mmCIF file of C-alpha atoms in Angstrom:
data_model
loop_
_atom_site.group_PDB
_atom_site.id
_atom_site.type_symbol
_atom_site.label_atom_id
_atom_site.label_comp_id
_atom_site.label_asym_id
_atom_site.label_seq_id
_atom_site.Cartn_x
_atom_site.Cartn_y
_atom_site.Cartn_z
ATOM 1 C CA MET A 12 -16.655 2.183 -4.073
ATOM 2 C CA ALA A 13 -17.110 2.368 -7.786
ATOM 3 C CA HIS A 14 -20.426 3.542 -9.201
ATOM 4 C CA PRO A 15 -22.070 2.798 -12.564
ATOM 5 C CA SER A 16 -21.096 5.390 -15.334
ATOM 6 C CA GLN A 17 -18.468 6.639 -13.027
ATOM 7 C CA LEU A 18 -16.037 9.060 -14.794
ATOM 8 C CA GLY A 19 -13.553 10.089 -12.118
ATOM 9 C CA PHE A 20 -11.781 8.559 -9.198
ATOM 10 C CA GLN A 21 -13.606 7.077 -6.198
ATOM 11 C CA ASP A 22 -13.784 9.412 -3.141
ATOM 12 C CA ALA A 23 -10.427 9.490 -1.417
ATOM 13 C CA ALA A 24 -10.207 7.781 1.966
ATOM 14 C CA SER A 25 -6.571 8.617 2.628
ATOM 15 C CA PRO A 26 -4.537 11.823 2.582
ATOM 16 C CA LEU A 27 -2.335 10.469 -0.191
ATOM 17 C CA MET A 28 -5.311 9.693 -2.416
ATOM 18 C CA GLU A 29 -6.615 13.247 -1.834
ATOM 19 C CA GLU A 30 -3.290 14.614 -3.068
ATOM 20 C CA LEU A 31 -3.380 12.351 -6.051
ATOM 21 C CA LEU A 32 -6.885 13.362 -6.905
ATOM 22 C CA HIS A 33 -6.005 17.104 -6.703
ATOM 23 C CA PHE A 34 -3.002 16.609 -8.802
ATOM 24 C CA HIS A 35 -4.967 14.736 -11.412
ATOM 25 C CA ASP A 36 -7.523 17.543 -11.490
ATOM 26 C CA HIS A 37 -4.627 20.096 -11.954
ATOM 27 C CA ALA A 38 -2.896 18.102 -14.751
ATOM 28 C CA LEU A 39 -6.251 17.318 -16.486
ATOM 29 C CA MET A 40 -7.253 21.021 -16.489
ATOM 30 C CA ILE A 41 -3.966 21.966 -18.174
ATOM 31 C CA VAL A 42 -4.447 19.199 -20.800
ATOM 32 C CA ILE A 43 -8.035 20.285 -21.493
ATOM 33 C CA LEU A 44 -6.943 23.934 -21.754
ATOM 34 C CA ILE A 45 -4.166 23.079 -24.228
ATOM 35 C CA SER A 46 -6.344 20.753 -26.282
ATOM 36 C CA THR A 47 -9.080 23.330 -26.519
ATOM 37 C CA MET A 48 -6.665 25.955 -27.679
ATOM 38 C CA VAL A 49 -5.123 23.630 -30.309
ATOM 39 C CA LEU A 50 -8.497 22.667 -31.538
ATOM 40 C CA TYR A 51 -9.640 26.264 -31.824
ATOM 41 C CA ILE A 52 -6.461 27.158 -33.769
ATOM 42 C CA ILE A 53 -6.794 24.270 -36.141
ATOM 43 C CA LEU A 54 -10.519 25.205 -36.834
ATOM 44 C CA ALA A 55 -9.465 28.902 -37.212
ATOM 45 C CA MET A 56 -6.724 28.053 -39.752
ATOM 46 C CA VAL A 57 -8.858 25.602 -41.687
ATOM 47 C CA THR A 58 -11.793 28.085 -42.054
ATOM 48 C CA ALA A 59 -9.700 31.174 -42.696
ATOM 49 C CA LYS A 60 -10.113 32.674 -46.198
ATOM 50 C CA LEU A 61 -6.948 34.729 -46.155
ATOM 51 C CA THR A 62 -3.501 33.341 -46.684
ATOM 52 C CA ASP A 63 -0.084 35.036 -46.142
ATOM 53 C CA LYS A 64 2.693 33.440 -48.383
ATOM 54 C CA LEU A 65 5.335 35.904 -47.281
ATOM 55 C CA VAL A 66 5.749 35.062 -43.588
ATOM 56 C CA LEU A 67 9.048 33.282 -43.159
ATOM 57 C CA ASP A 68 9.817 33.442 -39.502
ATOM 58 C CA SER A 69 8.976 35.289 -36.335
ATOM 59 C CA GLN A 70 11.242 35.443 -33.386
ATOM 60 C CA GLU A 71 8.595 36.677 -30.882
ATOM 61 C CA ILE A 72 6.102 33.815 -31.329
ATOM 62 C CA GLU A 73 8.855 31.258 -31.421
ATOM 63 C CA ILE A 74 10.073 32.480 -28.062
ATOM 64 C CA ILE A 75 6.541 32.454 -26.678
ATOM 65 C CA TRP A 76 5.747 28.936 -27.816
ATOM 66 C CA THR A 77 8.946 27.626 -26.351
ATOM 67 C CA VAL A 78 8.974 29.380 -22.972
ATOM 68 C CA LEU A 79 5.271 28.910 -22.262
ATOM 69 C CA PRO A 80 5.296 25.132 -22.654
ATOM 70 C CA ALA A 81 8.454 24.940 -20.533
ATOM 71 C CA ILE A 82 6.651 26.883 -17.777
ATOM 72 C CA ILE A 83 3.664 24.683 -18.090
ATOM 73 C CA LEU A 84 5.774 21.522 -17.716
ATOM 74 C CA ILE A 85 7.448 22.969 -14.653
ATOM 75 C CA LEU A 86 3.935 23.664 -13.195
ATOM 76 C CA ILE A 87 3.069 20.020 -13.742
ATOM 77 C CA ALA A 88 6.418 18.635 -12.555
ATOM 78 C CA LEU A 89 6.583 20.426 -9.245
ATOM 79 C CA PRO A 90 3.315 19.009 -7.673
ATOM 80 C CA SER A 91 4.183 15.711 -9.217
ATOM 81 C CA LEU A 92 7.509 15.399 -7.514
ATOM 82 C CA ARG A 93 6.037 16.688 -4.326
ATOM 83 C CA ILE A 94 3.573 13.863 -4.216
ATOM 84 C CA SER A 95 6.172 11.317 -5.219
ATOM 85 C CA TYR A 96 8.402 12.316 -2.311
ATOM 86 C CA LEU A 97 5.432 12.418 -0.018
ATOM 87 C CA MET A 98 4.776 8.789 -0.772
ATOM 88 C CA ASP A 99 8.287 7.893 0.345
ATOM 89 C CA GLU A 100 8.132 9.839 3.667
ATOM 90 C CA ILE A 101 9.409 7.924 6.644
ATOM 91 C CA ASN A 102 6.595 7.231 8.948
ATOM 92 C CA ASP A 103 6.103 5.312 12.125
ATOM 93 C CA PRO A 104 3.422 2.724 11.713
ATOM 94 C CA HIS A 105 1.125 1.728 14.615
ATOM 95 C CA LEU A 106 0.293 -1.666 13.109
ATOM 96 C CA THR A 107 1.664 -4.073 10.572
ATOM 97 C CA ILE A 108 -0.572 -6.415 8.571
ATOM 98 C CA LYS A 109 0.577 -8.947 6.033
ATOM 99 C CA ALA A 110 -1.482 -9.567 2.874
ATOM 100 C CA MET A 111 -0.650 -12.863 1.124
ATOM 101 C CA GLY A 112 -1.998 -13.557 -2.384
ATOM 102 C CA HIS A 113 -3.031 -17.077 -3.166
ATOM 103 C CA GLN A 114 -4.869 -18.625 -6.071
ATOM 104 C CA TRP A 115 -7.576 -17.365 -5.692
ATOM 105 C CA TYR A 116 -8.003 -15.561 -2.348
ATOM 106 C CA TRP A 117 -6.116 -13.232 0.026
ATOM 107 C CA SER A 118 -5.008 -14.083 3.527
ATOM 108 C CA TYR A 119 -4.263 -11.510 6.202
ATOM 109 C CA GLU A 120 -1.969 -11.914 9.155
ATOM 110 C CA TYR A 121 -1.780 -9.697 12.255
ATOM 111 C CA THR A 122 1.226 -10.861 14.177
ATOM 112 C CA ASP A 123 2.306 -7.876 16.222
ATOM 113 C CA TYR A 124 1.071 -9.439 19.339
ATOM 114 C CA GLU A 125 -0.697 -12.813 18.822
ATOM 115 C CA ASP A 126 -0.554 -14.938 15.740
ATOM 116 C CA LEU A 127 -3.814 -13.970 13.995
ATOM 117 C CA GLY A 128 -4.294 -15.134 10.427
ATOM 118 C CA PHE A 129 -7.382 -15.735 8.251
ATOM 119 C CA ASP A 130 -8.381 -16.133 4.642
ATOM 120 C CA SER A 131 -10.638 -13.817 2.666
ATOM 121 C CA TYR A 132 -12.666 -15.429 -0.039
ATOM 122 C CA MET A 133 -15.026 -13.756 -2.394
ATOM 123 C CA THR A 134 -18.638 -14.131 -1.500
ATOM 124 C CA PRO A 135 -20.202 -16.062 -4.418
ATOM 125 C CA THR A 136 -22.882 -14.160 -6.265
ATOM 126 C CA GLN A 137 -25.675 -16.696 -5.227
ATOM 127 C CA ASP A 138 -24.824 -16.092 -1.623
ATOM 128 C CA LEU A 139 -25.075 -12.323 -1.630
ATOM 129 C CA THR A 140 -27.662 -10.679 0.593
ATOM 130 C CA PRO A 141 -29.633 -7.626 -0.698
ATOM 131 C CA GLY A 142 -27.423 -4.519 -0.718
ATOM 132 C CA GLN A 143 -24.188 -6.413 -1.057
ATOM 133 C CA PHE A 144 -21.857 -5.863 -4.050
ATOM 134 C CA ARG A 145 -21.324 -8.513 -6.744
ATOM 135 C CA LEU A 146 -17.665 -9.637 -7.148
ATOM 136 C CA LEU A 147 -16.544 -7.224 -4.394
ATOM 137 C CA GLU A 148 -17.741 -8.665 -1.135
ATOM 138 C CA ALA A 149 -15.588 -11.135 0.842
ATOM 139 C CA ASP A 150 -16.324 -13.413 3.771
ATOM 140 C CA HIS A 151 -13.658 -11.856 6.080
ATOM 141 C CA ARG A 152 -12.616 -8.227 5.805
ATOM 142 C CA MET A 153 -9.271 -6.783 6.656
ATOM 143 C CA VAL A 154 -10.222 -4.628 9.681
ATOM 144 C CA THR A 155 -7.984 -1.674 10.526
ATOM 145 C CA PRO A 156 -8.115 1.181 12.975
ATOM 146 C CA VAL A 157 -9.020 4.566 11.469
ATOM 147 C CA GLU A 158 -6.622 7.491 11.420
ATOM 148 C CA SER A 159 -3.620 5.247 12.307
ATOM 149 C CA PRO A 160 -0.618 4.841 10.156
ATOM 150 C CA ILE A 161 -0.689 1.198 8.965
ATOM 151 C CA ARG A 162 2.058 -0.763 7.307
ATOM 152 C CA VAL A 163 0.932 -3.464 4.944
ATOM 153 C CA LEU A 164 3.495 -6.081 3.774
ATOM 154 C CA ILE A 165 2.402 -7.800 0.600
ATOM 155 C CA SER A 166 3.610 -11.077 -0.813
ATOM 156 C CA ALA A 167 2.264 -14.104 -2.694
ATOM 157 C CA GLU A 168 2.366 -17.819 -2.087
ATOM 158 C CA ASP A 169 2.176 -18.992 -5.668
ATOM 159 C CA VAL A 170 2.020 -16.667 -8.609
ATOM 160 C CA LEU A 171 1.951 -12.859 -9.056
ATOM 161 C CA HIS A 172 -0.967 -10.996 -7.664
ATOM 162 C CA SER A 173 -1.538 -7.364 -6.839
ATOM 163 C CA TRP A 174 -3.093 -5.798 -3.833
ATOM 164 C CA ALA A 175 -5.010 -2.615 -4.933
ATOM 165 C CA ILE A 176 -7.588 -0.381 -3.234
ATOM 166 C CA PRO A 177 -8.425 2.670 -5.419
ATOM 167 C CA ALA A 178 -10.051 4.676 -2.599
ATOM 168 C CA LEU A 179 -6.807 4.584 -0.664
ATOM 169 C CA GLY A 180 -4.542 5.118 -3.630
ATOM 170 C CA VAL A 181 -2.733 1.826 -3.036
ATOM 171 C CA LYS A 182 -1.611 -0.751 -5.570
ATOM 172 C CA VAL A 183 1.307 -3.019 -4.753
ATOM 173 C CA ASP A 184 2.444 -6.138 -6.473
ATOM 174 C CA ALA A 185 2.487 -9.445 -4.587
ATOM 175 C CA VAL A 186 5.500 -11.214 -5.652
ATOM 176 C CA PRO A 187 6.379 -14.728 -4.350
ATOM 177 C CA GLY A 188 9.568 -14.636 -2.250
ATOM 178 C CA ARG A 189 9.429 -10.816 -1.851
ATOM 179 C CA LEU A 190 7.918 -8.661 0.761
ATOM 180 C CA ASN A 191 6.613 -5.323 -0.578
ATOM 181 C CA GLN A 192 5.799 -2.607 1.870
ATOM 182 C CA THR A 193 3.228 0.104 1.648
ATOM 183 C CA THR A 194 1.901 2.509 4.370
ATOM 184 C CA PHE A 195 -1.217 4.510 4.530
ATOM 185 C CA ILE A 196 -3.609 6.230 6.873
ATOM 186 C CA ILE A 197 -7.360 5.780 6.439
ATOM 187 C CA SER A 198 -8.946 9.178 7.114
ATOM 188 C CA ARG A 199 -12.523 8.045 7.697
ATOM 189 C CA PRO A 200 -14.362 4.912 8.850
ATOM 190 C CA GLY A 201 -15.869 2.881 6.101
ATOM 191 C CA VAL A 202 -15.549 -0.114 3.893
ATOM 192 C CA PHE A 203 -13.207 0.111 0.910
ATOM 193 C CA PHE A 204 -13.037 -2.372 -1.948
ATOM 194 C CA GLY A 205 -10.352 -3.403 -4.369
ATOM 195 C CA GLN A 206 -9.603 -6.186 -6.734
ATOM 196 C CA CYS A 207 -6.587 -8.246 -7.639
ATOM 197 C CA SER A 208 -4.631 -6.279 -10.179
ATOM 198 C CA GLU A 209 -2.194 -8.819 -11.676
ATOM 199 C CA ILE A 210 -3.448 -11.637 -13.893
ATOM 200 C CA CYS A 211 -3.046 -14.784 -11.868
ATOM 201 C CA GLY A 212 -5.139 -17.550 -13.405
ATOM 202 C CA ALA A 213 -8.771 -18.484 -13.912
ATOM 203 C CA ASN A 214 -10.272 -16.660 -10.926
ATOM 204 C CA HIS A 215 -8.234 -13.572 -11.106
ATOM 205 C CA SER A 216 -11.321 -11.483 -11.276
ATOM 206 C CA PHE A 217 -12.856 -13.205 -8.214
ATOM 207 C CA MET A 218 -10.467 -12.491 -5.419
ATOM 208 C CA PRO A 219 -11.457 -9.063 -4.126
ATOM 209 C CA ILE A 220 -9.859 -7.107 -1.297
ATOM 210 C CA VAL A 221 -12.118 -5.573 1.416
ATOM 211 C CA VAL A 222 -10.797 -3.172 4.052
ATOM 212 C CA GLU A 223 -12.939 -2.067 6.927
ATOM 213 C CA ALA A 224 -11.761 0.936 8.876
ATOM 214 C CA VAL A 225 -13.230 1.207 12.335
ATOM 215 C CA PRO A 226 -12.463 3.185 15.609
ATOM 216 C CA LEU A 227 -9.584 1.792 17.589
ATOM 217 C CA GLN A 228 -11.734 0.287 20.332
ATOM 218 C CA HIS A 229 -13.883 -1.640 17.746
ATOM 219 C CA PHE A 230 -10.581 -2.817 16.149
ATOM 220 C CA GLU A 231 -9.379 -4.161 19.513
ATOM 221 C CA ASN A 232 -12.732 -5.922 20.165
ATOM 222 C CA TRP A 233 -12.615 -7.378 16.708
ATOM 223 C CA SER A 234 -9.093 -8.715 17.028
ATOM 224 C CA SER A 235 -9.757 -10.241 20.471
ATOM 225 C CA LEU A 236 -12.841 -11.977 19.047
ATOM 226 C CA MET A 237 -10.885 -13.286 15.956
ATOM 227 C CA ILE A 238 -8.174 -14.614 18.171
ATOM 228 C CA GLU A 239 -10.680 -16.477 20.405
ATOM 229 C CA GLU A 240 -12.374 -17.974 17.420
ATOM 230 C CA ALA A 241 -9.125 -19.311 15.916
ATOM 231 C CA MET B 27 19.553 4.373 25.332
ATOM 232 C CA SER B 28 16.873 6.273 27.135
ATOM 233 C CA GLU B 29 14.603 3.186 27.371
ATOM 234 C CA THR B 30 15.581 -0.152 28.881
ATOM 235 C CA ILE B 31 14.974 -3.246 26.818
ATOM 236 C CA ASP B 32 12.186 -4.279 29.116
ATOM 237 C CA GLU B 33 10.426 -0.886 28.615
ATOM 238 C CA LYS B 34 10.928 -1.156 24.831
ATOM 239 C CA LEU B 35 9.380 -4.688 24.810
ATOM 240 C CA LYS B 36 6.554 -3.490 27.066
ATOM 241 C CA ASN B 37 5.777 -0.569 24.786
ATOM 242 C CA TYR B 38 6.231 -2.541 21.578
ATOM 243 C CA ARG B 39 3.540 -1.673 18.976
ATOM 244 C CA THR B 40 5.023 -2.854 15.732
ATOM 245 C CA ALA B 41 8.450 -3.018 13.901
ATOM 246 C CA PRO B 42 9.713 0.453 13.811
ATOM 247 C CA PHE B 43 11.231 2.110 10.744
ATOM 248 C CA ASP B 44 14.688 0.638 10.069
ATOM 249 C CA ALA B 45 16.987 2.983 8.167
ATOM 250 C CA ARG B 46 18.938 -0.042 6.786
ATOM 251 C CA PHE B 47 15.834 -0.938 4.832
ATOM 252 C CA PRO B 48 14.291 2.310 3.700
ATOM 253 C CA ASN B 49 12.665 1.037 0.376
ATOM 254 C CA THR B 50 9.699 -0.906 -0.695
ATOM 255 C CA ASN B 51 11.358 -4.290 -0.577
ATOM 256 C CA GLN B 52 11.405 -5.428 3.053
ATOM 257 C CA THR B 53 12.355 -9.057 2.446
ATOM 258 C CA ARG B 54 15.841 -8.513 3.852
ATOM 259 C CA ASN B 55 14.438 -6.734 6.916
ATOM 260 C CA CYS B 56 12.424 -9.826 7.820
ATOM 261 C CA TYR B 57 15.435 -12.122 7.192
ATOM 262 C CA GLN B 58 17.949 -9.933 9.049
ATOM 263 C CA ASN B 59 15.777 -9.829 12.220
ATOM 264 C CA TYR B 60 15.156 -13.516 12.044
ATOM 265 C CA LEU B 61 18.951 -14.136 11.833
ATOM 266 C CA ASP B 62 19.722 -11.591 14.574
ATOM 267 C CA TYR B 63 17.229 -13.207 16.949
ATOM 268 C CA HIS B 64 18.786 -16.701 16.575
ATOM 269 C CA ARG B 65 22.328 -15.334 16.688
ATOM 270 C CA CYS B 66 21.520 -13.276 19.765
ATOM 271 C CA ASN B 67 20.125 -16.371 21.462
ATOM 272 C CA LYS B 68 23.146 -18.410 20.644
ATOM 273 C CA ALA B 69 25.594 -15.767 21.657
ATOM 274 C CA LEU B 70 23.903 -14.995 24.976
ATOM 275 C CA ALA B 71 23.354 -18.695 25.784
ATOM 276 C CA ALA B 72 27.066 -19.312 25.192
ATOM 277 C CA LYS B 73 27.836 -16.737 27.677
ATOM 278 C CA ASP B 74 25.111 -17.984 30.087
ATOM 279 C CA GLN B 75 23.359 -14.647 30.117
ATOM 280 C CA ASP B 76 19.755 -13.678 30.222
ATOM 281 C CA GLN B 77 18.224 -13.854 26.689
ATOM 282 C CA THR B 78 15.470 -11.197 27.202
ATOM 283 C CA PRO B 79 17.165 -8.653 24.862
ATOM 284 C CA CYS B 80 16.817 -11.108 22.021
ATOM 285 C CA GLN B 81 12.999 -10.854 22.376
ATOM 286 C CA TRP B 82 13.082 -7.553 20.520
ATOM 287 C CA TYR B 83 14.359 -9.239 17.357
ATOM 288 C CA MET B 84 11.772 -11.849 17.794
ATOM 289 C CA ARG B 85 8.878 -9.336 17.996
ATOM 290 C CA VAL B 86 10.257 -7.580 14.959
ATOM 291 C CA TYR B 87 10.627 -10.652 12.800
ATOM 292 C CA LYS B 88 7.162 -11.916 13.905
ATOM 293 C CA SER B 89 5.664 -8.643 12.843
ATOM 294 C CA LEU B 90 7.430 -8.595 9.397
ATOM 295 C CA CYS B 91 7.758 -12.187 8.247
ATOM 296 C CA PRO B 92 4.788 -14.045 6.803
ATOM 297 C CA MET B 93 3.835 -16.978 9.121
ATOM 298 C CA SER B 94 4.395 -19.484 6.238
ATOM 299 C CA TRP B 95 7.983 -18.344 5.837
ATOM 300 C CA VAL B 96 8.731 -18.776 9.571
ATOM 301 C CA SER B 97 6.875 -22.034 10.064
ATOM 302 C CA CYS B 98 8.817 -23.746 7.217
ATOM 303 C CA GLY B 99 11.964 -22.924 9.197
ATOM 304 C CA THR B 100 15.222 -21.230 8.226
ATOM 305 C CA SER B 101 15.433 -22.931 4.739
ATOM 306 C CA ALA B 102 12.241 -21.040 3.524
ATOM 307 C CA LEU B 103 13.643 -17.747 4.683
ATOM 308 C CA ILE B 104 16.986 -18.202 3.016
ATOM 309 C CA VAL B 105 15.285 -19.066 -0.242
ATOM 310 C CA GLN B 106 13.046 -15.951 0.079
ATOM 311 C CA SER B 107 15.969 -13.618 0.638
#
């Protein structure tokens, strides 16, 4: 989850987010190198005591500062396109979960076998127990098996919402009347938090998303328990 | 088909990838399977045949379609698509 004074992304919990993280490092390194070089050149030119009024053109440097940026852009574009196509790979999900946005809570439906559905409301600040996270905890978590491809279908029952979990690299709009699909694999067990990412009214900031990834046996036990309780 | 419909239903995990709906928007996928289930039932009932094959479409639309869309009946699904 997020930490105070955090500068970078949250630790990746899915293979896709790992790729995005590495790509971001790669692109940011290029940006920092270029910016440093430009800053140095500006300082060098401003502080130089000599001036040359007779230089009119220079083919060599013109070629260099055309070809080099083109190469750098290609070096950025290739990994970017790779990840873009990776996201659209055809995969074979093991489980389908529906996440429905409401004002102001999420509801989750697991209907592959039985009709299991439940709401997930934010835990109010005054009800938090020590160690819990303010504005992030919810009363019911979306439990998923770890290391299984999962399809999540996102929609909304009233206004626009958006289902986002930074650690998994997922953000999908919840549009009333439309079913948006995303698939991911959670690489490690844990609890991952997200928040509604599309303005949806007074309590837009107070409808978090909590995903809990557990081993398959635990997931099966949890789903049996939830069905019995319903 | 290498698997019979009974085996397919027994081994059902979740709705498989459908090449007719390869993109993010799966609204039509839900609606199509819902339609196919009811049409299959109607067609097989008219011929007095066993309606077990239609269960596949039912499993798929139950996996894909939100419960509120289905419980409202056909009109809700038509509006959504």
